Short mmCIF file of N, CA and C in Angstrom, two decimals:
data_model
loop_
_atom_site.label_atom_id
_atom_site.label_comp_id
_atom_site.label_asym_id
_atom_site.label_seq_id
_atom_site.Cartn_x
_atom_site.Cartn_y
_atom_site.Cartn_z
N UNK A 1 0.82 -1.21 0.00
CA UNK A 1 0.00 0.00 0.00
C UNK A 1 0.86 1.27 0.00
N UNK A 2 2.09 1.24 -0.09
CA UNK A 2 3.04 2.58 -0.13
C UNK A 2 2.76 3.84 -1.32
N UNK A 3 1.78 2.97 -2.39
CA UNK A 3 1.28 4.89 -2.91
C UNK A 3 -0.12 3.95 -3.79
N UNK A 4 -1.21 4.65 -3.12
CA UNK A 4 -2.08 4.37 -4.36
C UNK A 4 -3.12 5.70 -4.91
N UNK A 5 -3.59 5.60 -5.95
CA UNK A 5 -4.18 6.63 -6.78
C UNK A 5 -6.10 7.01 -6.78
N UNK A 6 -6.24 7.91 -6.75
CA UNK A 6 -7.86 7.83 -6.95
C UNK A 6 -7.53 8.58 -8.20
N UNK A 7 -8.90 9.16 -8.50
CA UNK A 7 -8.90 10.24 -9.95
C UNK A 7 -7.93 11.25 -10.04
N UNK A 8 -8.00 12.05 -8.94
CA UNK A 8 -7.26 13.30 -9.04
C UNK A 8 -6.15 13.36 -8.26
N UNK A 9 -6.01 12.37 -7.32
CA UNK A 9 -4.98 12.40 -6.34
C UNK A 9 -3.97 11.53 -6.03
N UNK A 10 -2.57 11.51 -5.42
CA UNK A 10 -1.71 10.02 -5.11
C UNK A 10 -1.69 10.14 -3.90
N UNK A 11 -2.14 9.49 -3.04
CA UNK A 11 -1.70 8.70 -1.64
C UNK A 11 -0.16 7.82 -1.94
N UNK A 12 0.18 8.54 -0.50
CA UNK A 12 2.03 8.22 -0.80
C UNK A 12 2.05 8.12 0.52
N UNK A 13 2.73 6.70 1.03
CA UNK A 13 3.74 6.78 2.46
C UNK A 13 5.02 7.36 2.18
N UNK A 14 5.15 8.34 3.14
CA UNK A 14 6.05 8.91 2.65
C UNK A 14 7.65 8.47 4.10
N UNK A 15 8.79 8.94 4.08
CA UNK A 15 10.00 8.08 4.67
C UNK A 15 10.74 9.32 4.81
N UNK A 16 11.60 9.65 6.51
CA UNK A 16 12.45 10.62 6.48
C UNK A 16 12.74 11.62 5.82
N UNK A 17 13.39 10.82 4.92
CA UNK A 17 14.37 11.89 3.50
C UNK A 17 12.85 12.50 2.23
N UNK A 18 11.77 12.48 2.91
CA UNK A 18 10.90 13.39 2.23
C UNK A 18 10.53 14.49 3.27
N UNK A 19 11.07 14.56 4.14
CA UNK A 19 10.16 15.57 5.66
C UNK A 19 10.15 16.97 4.97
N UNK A 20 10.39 17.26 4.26
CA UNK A 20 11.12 18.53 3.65
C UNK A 20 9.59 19.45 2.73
N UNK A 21 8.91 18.10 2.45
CA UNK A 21 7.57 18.83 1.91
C UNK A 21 6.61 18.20 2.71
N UNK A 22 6.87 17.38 4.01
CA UNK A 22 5.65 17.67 4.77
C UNK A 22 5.99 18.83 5.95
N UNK A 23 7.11 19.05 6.43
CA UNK A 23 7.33 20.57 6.60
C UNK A 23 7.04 21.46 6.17
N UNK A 24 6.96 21.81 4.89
CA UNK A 24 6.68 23.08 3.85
C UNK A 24 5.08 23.07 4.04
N UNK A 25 4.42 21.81 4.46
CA UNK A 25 2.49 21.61 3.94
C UNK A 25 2.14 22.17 5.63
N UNK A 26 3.08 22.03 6.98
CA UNK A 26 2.75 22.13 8.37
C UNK A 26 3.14 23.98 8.43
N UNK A 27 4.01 24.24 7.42
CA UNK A 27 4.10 25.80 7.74
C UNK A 27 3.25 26.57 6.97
N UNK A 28 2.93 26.06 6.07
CA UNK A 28 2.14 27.15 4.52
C UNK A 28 0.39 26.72 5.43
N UNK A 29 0.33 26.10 6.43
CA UNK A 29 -1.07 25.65 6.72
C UNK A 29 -0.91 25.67 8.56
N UNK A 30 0.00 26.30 9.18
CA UNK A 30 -0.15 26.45 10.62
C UNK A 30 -1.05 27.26 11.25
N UNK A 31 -1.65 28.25 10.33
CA UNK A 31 -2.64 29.37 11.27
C UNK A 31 -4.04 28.12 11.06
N UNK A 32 -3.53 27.66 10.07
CA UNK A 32 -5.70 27.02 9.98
C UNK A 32 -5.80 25.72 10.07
N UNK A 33 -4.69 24.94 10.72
CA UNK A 33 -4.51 23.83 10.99
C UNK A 33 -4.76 24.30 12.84
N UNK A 34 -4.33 24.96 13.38
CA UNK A 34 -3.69 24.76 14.68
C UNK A 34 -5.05 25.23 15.60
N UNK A 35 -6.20 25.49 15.12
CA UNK A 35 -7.54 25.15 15.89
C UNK A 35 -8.03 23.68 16.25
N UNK A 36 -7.52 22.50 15.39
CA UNK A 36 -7.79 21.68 15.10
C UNK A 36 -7.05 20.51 15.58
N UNK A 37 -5.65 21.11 16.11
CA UNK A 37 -4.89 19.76 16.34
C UNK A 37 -4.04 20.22 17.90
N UNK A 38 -3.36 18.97 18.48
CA UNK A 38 -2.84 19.11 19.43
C UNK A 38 -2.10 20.50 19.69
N UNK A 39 -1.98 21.00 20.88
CA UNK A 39 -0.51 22.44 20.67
C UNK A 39 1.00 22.02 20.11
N UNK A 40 1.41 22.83 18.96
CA UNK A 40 2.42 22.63 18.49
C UNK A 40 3.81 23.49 18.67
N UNK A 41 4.59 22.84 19.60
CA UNK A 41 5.44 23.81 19.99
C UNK A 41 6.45 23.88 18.74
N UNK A 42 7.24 25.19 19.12
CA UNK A 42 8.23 25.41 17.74
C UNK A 42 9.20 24.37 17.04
N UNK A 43 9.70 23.30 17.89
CA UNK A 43 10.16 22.42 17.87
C UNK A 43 9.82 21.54 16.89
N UNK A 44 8.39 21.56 16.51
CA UNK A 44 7.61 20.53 15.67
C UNK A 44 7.86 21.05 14.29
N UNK A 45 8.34 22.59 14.31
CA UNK A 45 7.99 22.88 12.72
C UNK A 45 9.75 22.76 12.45
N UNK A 46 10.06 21.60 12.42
CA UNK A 46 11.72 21.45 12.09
C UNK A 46 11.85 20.40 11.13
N UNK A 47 12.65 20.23 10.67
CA UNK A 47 13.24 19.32 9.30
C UNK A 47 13.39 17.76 9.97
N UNK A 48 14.19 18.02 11.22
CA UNK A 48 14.30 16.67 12.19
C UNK A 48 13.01 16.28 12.88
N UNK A 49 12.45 17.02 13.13
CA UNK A 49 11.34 16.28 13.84
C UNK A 49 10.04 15.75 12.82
N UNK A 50 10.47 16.61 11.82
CA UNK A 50 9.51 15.79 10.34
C UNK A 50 9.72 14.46 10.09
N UNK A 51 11.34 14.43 10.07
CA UNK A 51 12.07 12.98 9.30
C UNK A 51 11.80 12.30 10.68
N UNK A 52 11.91 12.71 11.81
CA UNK A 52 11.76 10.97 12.85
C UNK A 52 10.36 11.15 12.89
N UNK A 53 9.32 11.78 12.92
CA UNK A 53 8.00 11.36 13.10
C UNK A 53 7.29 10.95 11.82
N UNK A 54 8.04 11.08 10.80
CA UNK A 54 7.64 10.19 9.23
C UNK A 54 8.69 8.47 9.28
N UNK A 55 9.57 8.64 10.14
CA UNK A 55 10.14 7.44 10.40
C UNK A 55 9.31 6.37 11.32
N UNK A 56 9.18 6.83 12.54
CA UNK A 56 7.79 6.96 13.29
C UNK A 56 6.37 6.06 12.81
N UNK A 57 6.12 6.37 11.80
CA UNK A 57 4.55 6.34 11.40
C UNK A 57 5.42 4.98 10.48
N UNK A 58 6.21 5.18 9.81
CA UNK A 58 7.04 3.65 8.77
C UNK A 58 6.91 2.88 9.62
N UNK A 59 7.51 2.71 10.83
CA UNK A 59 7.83 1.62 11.51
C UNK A 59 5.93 1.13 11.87
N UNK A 60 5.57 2.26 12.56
CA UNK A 60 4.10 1.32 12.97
C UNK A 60 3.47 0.93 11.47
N UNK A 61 3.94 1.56 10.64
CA UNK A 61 3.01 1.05 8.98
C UNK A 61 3.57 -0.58 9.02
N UNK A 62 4.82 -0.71 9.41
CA UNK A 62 5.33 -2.03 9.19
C UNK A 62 4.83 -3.11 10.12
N UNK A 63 4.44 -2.20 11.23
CA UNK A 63 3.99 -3.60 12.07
C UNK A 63 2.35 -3.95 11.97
N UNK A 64 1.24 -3.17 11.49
CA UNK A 64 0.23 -2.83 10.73
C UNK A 64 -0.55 -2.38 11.62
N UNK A 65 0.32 -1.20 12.38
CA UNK A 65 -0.55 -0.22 13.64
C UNK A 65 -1.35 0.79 13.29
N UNK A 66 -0.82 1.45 12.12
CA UNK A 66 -1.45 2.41 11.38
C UNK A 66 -1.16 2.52 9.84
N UNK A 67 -1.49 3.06 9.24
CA UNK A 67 -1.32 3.12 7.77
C UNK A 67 -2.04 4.78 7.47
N UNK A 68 -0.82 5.68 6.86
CA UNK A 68 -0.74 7.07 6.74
C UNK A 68 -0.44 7.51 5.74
N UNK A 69 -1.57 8.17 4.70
CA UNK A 69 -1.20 8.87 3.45
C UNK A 69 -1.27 9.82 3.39
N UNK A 70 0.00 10.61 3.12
CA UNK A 70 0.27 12.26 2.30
C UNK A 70 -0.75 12.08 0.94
N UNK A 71 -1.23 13.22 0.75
CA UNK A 71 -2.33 13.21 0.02
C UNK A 71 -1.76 14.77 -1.22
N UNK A 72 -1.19 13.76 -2.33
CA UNK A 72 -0.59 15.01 -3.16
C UNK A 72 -2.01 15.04 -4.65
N UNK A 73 -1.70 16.44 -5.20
CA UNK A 73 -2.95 17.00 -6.67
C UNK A 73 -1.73 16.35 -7.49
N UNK A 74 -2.54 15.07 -8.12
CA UNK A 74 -1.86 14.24 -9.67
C UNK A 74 -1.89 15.58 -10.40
N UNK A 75 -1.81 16.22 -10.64
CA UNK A 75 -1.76 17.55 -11.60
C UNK A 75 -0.32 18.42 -11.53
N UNK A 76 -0.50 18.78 -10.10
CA UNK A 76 1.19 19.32 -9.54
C UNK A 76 1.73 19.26 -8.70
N UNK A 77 1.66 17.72 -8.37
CA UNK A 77 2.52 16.96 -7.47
C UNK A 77 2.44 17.90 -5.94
N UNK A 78 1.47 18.33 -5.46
CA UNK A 78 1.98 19.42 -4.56
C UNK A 78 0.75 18.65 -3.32
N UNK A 79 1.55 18.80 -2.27
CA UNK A 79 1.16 18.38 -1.20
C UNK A 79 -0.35 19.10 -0.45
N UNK A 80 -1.41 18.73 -0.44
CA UNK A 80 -2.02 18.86 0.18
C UNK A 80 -2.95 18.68 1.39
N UNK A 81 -2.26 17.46 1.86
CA UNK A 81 -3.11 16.89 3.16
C UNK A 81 -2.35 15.64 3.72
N UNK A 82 -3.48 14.92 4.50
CA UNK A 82 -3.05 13.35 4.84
C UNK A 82 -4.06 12.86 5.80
N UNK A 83 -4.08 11.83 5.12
CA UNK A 83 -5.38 10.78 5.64
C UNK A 83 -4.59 9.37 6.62
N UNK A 84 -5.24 8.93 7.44
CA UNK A 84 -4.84 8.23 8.27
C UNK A 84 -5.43 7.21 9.02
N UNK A 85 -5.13 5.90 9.21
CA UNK A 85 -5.73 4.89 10.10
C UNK A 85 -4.89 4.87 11.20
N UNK A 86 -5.08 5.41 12.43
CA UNK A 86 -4.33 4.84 13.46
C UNK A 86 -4.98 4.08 14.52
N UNK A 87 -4.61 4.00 15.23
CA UNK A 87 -4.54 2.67 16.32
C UNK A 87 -5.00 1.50 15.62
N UNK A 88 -4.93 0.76 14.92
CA UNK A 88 -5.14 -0.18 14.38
C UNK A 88 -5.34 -1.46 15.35
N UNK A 89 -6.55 -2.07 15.55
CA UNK A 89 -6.78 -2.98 16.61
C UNK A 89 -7.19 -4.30 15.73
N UNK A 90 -6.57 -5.88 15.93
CA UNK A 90 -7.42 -6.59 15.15
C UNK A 90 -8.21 -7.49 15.93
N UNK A 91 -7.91 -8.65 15.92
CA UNK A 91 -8.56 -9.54 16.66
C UNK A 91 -10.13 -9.41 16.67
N UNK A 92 -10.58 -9.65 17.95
CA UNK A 92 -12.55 -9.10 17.53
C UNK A 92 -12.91 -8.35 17.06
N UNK A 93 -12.14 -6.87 18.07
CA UNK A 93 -12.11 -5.83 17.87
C UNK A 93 -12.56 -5.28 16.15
N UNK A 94 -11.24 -5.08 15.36
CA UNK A 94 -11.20 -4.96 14.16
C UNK A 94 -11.74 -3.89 13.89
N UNK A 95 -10.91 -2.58 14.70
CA UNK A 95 -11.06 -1.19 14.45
C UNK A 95 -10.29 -0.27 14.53
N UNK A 96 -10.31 0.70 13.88
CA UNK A 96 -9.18 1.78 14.15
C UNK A 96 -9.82 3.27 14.06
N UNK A 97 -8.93 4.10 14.13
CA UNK A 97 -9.27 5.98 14.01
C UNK A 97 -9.43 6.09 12.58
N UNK A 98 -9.79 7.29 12.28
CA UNK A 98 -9.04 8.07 11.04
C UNK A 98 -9.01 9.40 11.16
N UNK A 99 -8.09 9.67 10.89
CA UNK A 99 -7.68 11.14 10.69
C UNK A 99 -7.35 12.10 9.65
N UNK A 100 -7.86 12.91 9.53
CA UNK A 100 -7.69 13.45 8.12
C UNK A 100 -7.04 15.27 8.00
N UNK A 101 -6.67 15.79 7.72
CA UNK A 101 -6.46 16.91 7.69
C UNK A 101 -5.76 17.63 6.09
N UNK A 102 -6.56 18.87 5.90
CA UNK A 102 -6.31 19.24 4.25
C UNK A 102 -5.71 20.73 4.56
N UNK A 103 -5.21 21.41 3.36
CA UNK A 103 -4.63 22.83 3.22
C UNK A 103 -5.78 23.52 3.07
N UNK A 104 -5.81 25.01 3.45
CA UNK A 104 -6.76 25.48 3.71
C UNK A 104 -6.94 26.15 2.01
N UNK A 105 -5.78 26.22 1.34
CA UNK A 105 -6.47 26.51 0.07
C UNK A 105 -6.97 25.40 -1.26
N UNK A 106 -7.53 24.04 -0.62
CA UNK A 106 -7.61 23.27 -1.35
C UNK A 106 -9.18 22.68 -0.73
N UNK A 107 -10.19 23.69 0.56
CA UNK A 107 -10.98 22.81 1.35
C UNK A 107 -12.26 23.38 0.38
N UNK A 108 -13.11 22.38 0.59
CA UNK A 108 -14.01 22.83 -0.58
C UNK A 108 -14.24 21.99 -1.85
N UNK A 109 -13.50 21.33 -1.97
CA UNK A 109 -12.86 20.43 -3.60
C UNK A 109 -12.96 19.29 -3.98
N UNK A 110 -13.66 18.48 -2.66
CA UNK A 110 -14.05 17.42 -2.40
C UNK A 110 -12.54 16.46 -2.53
N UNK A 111 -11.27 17.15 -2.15
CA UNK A 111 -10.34 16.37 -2.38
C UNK A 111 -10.10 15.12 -1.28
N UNK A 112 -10.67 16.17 0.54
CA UNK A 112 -11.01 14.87 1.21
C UNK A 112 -11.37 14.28 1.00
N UNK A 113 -12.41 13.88 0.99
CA UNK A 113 -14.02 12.87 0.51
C UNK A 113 -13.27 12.03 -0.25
N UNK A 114 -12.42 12.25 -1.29
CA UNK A 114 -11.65 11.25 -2.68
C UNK A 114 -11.03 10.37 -1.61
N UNK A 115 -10.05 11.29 -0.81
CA UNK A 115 -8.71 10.40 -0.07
C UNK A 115 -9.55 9.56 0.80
N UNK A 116 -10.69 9.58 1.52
CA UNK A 116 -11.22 9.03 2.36
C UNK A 116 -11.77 7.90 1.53
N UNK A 117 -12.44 7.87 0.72
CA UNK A 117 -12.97 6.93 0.19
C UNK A 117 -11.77 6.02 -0.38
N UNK A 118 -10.97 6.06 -0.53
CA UNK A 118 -9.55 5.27 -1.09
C UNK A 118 -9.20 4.77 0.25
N UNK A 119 -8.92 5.41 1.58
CA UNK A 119 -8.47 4.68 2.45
C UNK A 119 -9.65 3.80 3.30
N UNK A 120 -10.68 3.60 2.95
CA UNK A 120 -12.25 3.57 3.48
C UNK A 120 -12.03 2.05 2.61
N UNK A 121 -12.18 2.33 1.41
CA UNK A 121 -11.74 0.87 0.88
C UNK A 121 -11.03 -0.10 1.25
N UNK A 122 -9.82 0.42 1.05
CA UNK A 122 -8.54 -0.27 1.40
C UNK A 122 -8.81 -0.72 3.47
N UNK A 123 -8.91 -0.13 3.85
CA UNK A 123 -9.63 -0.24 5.61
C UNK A 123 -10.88 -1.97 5.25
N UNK A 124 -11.66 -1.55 4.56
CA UNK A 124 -12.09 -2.65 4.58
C UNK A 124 -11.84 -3.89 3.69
N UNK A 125 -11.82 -3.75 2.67
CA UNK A 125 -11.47 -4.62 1.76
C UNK A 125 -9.92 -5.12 2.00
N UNK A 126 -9.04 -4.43 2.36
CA UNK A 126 -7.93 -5.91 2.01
C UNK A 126 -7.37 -5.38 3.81
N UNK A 127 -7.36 -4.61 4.68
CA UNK A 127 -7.61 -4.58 6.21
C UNK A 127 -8.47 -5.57 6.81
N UNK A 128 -9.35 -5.72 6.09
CA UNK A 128 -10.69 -6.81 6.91
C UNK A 128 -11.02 -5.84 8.17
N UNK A 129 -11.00 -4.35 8.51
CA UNK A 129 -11.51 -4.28 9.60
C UNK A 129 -12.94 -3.73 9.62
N UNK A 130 -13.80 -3.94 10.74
CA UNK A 130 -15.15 -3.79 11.24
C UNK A 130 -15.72 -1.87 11.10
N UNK A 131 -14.57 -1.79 11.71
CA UNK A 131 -15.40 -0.33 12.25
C UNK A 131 -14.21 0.56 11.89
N UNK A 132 -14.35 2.34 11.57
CA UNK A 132 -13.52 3.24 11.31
C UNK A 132 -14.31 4.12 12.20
N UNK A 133 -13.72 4.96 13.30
CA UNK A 133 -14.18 5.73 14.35
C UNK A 133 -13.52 7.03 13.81
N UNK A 134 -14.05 7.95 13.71
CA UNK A 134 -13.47 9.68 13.54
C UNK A 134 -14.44 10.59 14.77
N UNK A 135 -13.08 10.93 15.15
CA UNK A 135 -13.80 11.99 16.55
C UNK A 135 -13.13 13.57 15.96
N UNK A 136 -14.36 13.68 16.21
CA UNK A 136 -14.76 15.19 15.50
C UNK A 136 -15.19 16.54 16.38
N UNK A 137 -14.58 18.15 16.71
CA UNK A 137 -14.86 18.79 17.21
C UNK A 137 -16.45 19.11 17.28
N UNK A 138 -16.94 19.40 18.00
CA UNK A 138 -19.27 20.17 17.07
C UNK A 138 -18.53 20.81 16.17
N UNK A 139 -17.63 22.03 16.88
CA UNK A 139 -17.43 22.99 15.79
C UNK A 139 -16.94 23.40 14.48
N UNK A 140 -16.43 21.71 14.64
CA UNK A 140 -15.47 21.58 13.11
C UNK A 140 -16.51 20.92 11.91
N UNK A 141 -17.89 22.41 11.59
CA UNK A 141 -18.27 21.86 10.73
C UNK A 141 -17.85 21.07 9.40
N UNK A 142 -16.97 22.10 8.36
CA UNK A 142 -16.10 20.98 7.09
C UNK A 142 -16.14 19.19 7.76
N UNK A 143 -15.66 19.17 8.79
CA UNK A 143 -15.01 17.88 8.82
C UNK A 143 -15.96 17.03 9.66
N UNK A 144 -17.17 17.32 10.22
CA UNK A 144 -18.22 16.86 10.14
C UNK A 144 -19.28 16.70 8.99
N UNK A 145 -19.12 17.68 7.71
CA UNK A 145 -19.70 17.40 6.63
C UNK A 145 -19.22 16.32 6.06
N UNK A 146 -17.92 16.18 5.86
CA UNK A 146 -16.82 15.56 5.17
C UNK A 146 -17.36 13.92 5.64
N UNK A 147 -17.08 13.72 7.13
CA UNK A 147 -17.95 12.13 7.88
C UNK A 147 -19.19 12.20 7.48
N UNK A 148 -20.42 12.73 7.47
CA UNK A 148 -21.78 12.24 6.76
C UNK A 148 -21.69 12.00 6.05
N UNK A 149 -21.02 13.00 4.46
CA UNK A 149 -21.03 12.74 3.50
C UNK A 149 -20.68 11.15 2.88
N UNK A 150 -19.67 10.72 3.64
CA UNK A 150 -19.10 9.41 3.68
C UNK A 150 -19.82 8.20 4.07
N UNK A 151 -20.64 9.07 4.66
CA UNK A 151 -21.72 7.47 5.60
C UNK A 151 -21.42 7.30 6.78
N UNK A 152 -20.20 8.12 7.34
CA UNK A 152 -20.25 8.12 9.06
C UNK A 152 -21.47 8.50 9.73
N UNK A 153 -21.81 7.75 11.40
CA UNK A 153 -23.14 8.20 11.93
C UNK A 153 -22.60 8.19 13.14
N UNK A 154 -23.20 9.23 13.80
CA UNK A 154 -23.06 9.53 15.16
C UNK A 154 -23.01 8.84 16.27
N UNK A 155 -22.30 8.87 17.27
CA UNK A 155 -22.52 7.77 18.41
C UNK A 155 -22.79 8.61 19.80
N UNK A 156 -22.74 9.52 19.19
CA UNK A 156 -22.77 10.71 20.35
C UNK A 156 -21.54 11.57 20.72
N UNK A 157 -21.53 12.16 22.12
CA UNK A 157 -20.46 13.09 22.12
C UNK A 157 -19.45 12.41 23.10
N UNK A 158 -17.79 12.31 23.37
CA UNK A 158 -17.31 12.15 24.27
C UNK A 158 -16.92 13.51 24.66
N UNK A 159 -17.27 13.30 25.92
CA UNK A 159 -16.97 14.87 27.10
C UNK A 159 -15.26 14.65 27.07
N UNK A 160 -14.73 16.14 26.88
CA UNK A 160 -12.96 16.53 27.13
C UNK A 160 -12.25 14.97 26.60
N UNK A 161 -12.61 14.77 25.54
CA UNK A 161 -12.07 13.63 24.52
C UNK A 161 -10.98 13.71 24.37
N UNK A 162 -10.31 15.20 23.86
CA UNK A 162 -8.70 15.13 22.96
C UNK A 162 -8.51 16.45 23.66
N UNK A 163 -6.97 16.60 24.09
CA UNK A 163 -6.23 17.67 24.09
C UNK A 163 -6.26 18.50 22.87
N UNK A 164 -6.98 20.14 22.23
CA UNK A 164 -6.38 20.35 21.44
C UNK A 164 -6.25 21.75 21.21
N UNK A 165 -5.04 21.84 20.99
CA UNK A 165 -4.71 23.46 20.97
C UNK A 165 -4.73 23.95 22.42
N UNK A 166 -3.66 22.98 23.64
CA UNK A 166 -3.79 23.17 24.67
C UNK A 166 -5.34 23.24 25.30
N UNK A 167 -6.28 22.69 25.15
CA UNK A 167 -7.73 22.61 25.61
C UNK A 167 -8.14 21.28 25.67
N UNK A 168 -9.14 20.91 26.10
CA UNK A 168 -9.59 19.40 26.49
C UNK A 168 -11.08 20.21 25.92
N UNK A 169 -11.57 19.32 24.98
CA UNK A 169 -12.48 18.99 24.02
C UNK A 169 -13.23 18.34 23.94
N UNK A 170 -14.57 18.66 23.77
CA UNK A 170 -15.47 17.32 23.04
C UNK A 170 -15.35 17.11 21.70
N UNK A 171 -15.54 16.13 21.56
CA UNK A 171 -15.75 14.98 20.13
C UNK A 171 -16.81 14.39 20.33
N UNK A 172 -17.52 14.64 18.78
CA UNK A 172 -18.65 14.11 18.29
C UNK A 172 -17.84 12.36 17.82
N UNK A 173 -18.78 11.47 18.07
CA UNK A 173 -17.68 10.01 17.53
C UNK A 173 -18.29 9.83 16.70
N UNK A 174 -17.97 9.82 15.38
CA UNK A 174 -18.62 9.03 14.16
C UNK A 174 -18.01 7.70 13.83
N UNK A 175 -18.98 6.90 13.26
CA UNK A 175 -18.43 5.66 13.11
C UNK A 175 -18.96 4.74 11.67
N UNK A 176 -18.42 4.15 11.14
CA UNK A 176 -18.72 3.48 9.77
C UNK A 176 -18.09 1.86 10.29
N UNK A 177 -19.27 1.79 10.04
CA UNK A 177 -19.31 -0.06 10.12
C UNK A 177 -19.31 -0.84 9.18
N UNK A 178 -18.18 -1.65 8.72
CA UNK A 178 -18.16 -2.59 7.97
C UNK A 178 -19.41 -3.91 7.61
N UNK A 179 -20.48 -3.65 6.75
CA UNK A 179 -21.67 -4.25 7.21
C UNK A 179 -21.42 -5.99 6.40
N UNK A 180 -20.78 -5.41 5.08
CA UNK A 180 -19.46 -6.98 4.61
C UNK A 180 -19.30 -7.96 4.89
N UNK A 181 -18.42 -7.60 6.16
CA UNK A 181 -17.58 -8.78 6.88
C UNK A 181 -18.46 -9.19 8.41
N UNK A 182 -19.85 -8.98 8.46
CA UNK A 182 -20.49 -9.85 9.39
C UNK A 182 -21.11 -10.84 9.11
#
């Protein structure tokens, strides 16, 4: 699974010695990313801490903990996002997260929705897993449109769910059930 294609886009695992343009996608997108995600101290926007936390995500890709695509426009190769399965659980279980996050001059374009549905596949069809859970701010309408649109459904809210942006948060839990493999 190290790069696959929808219409308009390439999903790419990407390795160290690329940190250099997922650096360039965390600085050109830090004011409208950073409502949305953990607090990012200065430290994070560095060349080294790109390459070991893309080293990072290889190693759990290898042991099949998570599976993480940079999400580049087949048009001009230019980085716009990244879609993600993490915690990867199998056994009964047979569930994981997803995470998704896009550039703020590309939201609108339905370019999520593409990458999701490519890793939504691949999650079930050759993953075999049950369930894909996305915990979602209320306020982060886009990315609550983005889960309906997909067929995610509500499970309700978890109270102070995620640290983010130095704050403890609720999350809406959406969830897509593999109806397939029962």
């Amino acid at each position: 699974y190290r790069q696959v294609e929808t219409e308009r886009l390439m999903l790419k695992v990407l390795n160290g010695s690329q940190a250099d343009v997922v650096l360039d996608y965390y600085i050109r997108n830090r004011n409208y990313l950073s409502p949305w995600e953990p607090y990012r101290a200065e430290g994070f926007y560095t060349l080294e801490t790109q390459a070991m936390s893309l080293e990072m995500d290889l190693t759990a890709i290898e042991r099949g903990e998570m599976l993480r695509y940079w999400v580049f426009k087949k048009a001009s190769d230019e980085l716009i996002g990244t879609v993600s399965l993490t915690n990867i659980i199998r056994g009964v279980f047979k569930s994981c997260y997803l995470g998704y996050k896009l550039s703020e001059e590309h939201a609108g374009q339905n370019y999520m929705t593409e990458a999701i549905q490519k890793i939504v596949e691949i999650a079930f069809n050759d993953l075999k897993l049950h369930r894909i859970e996305a915990n979602i701010m209320p306020h982060n309408h886009a990315s609550i449109s983005v889960a309906t649109k997909m067929g995610f459904i509500s499970e309700g809210i978890s109270k102070k769910y995620l640290k983010i942006n130095g704050k403890w948060e609720d999350h809406h839990r959406f969830v897509l059930i593999n109806d397939e493999i029962e």
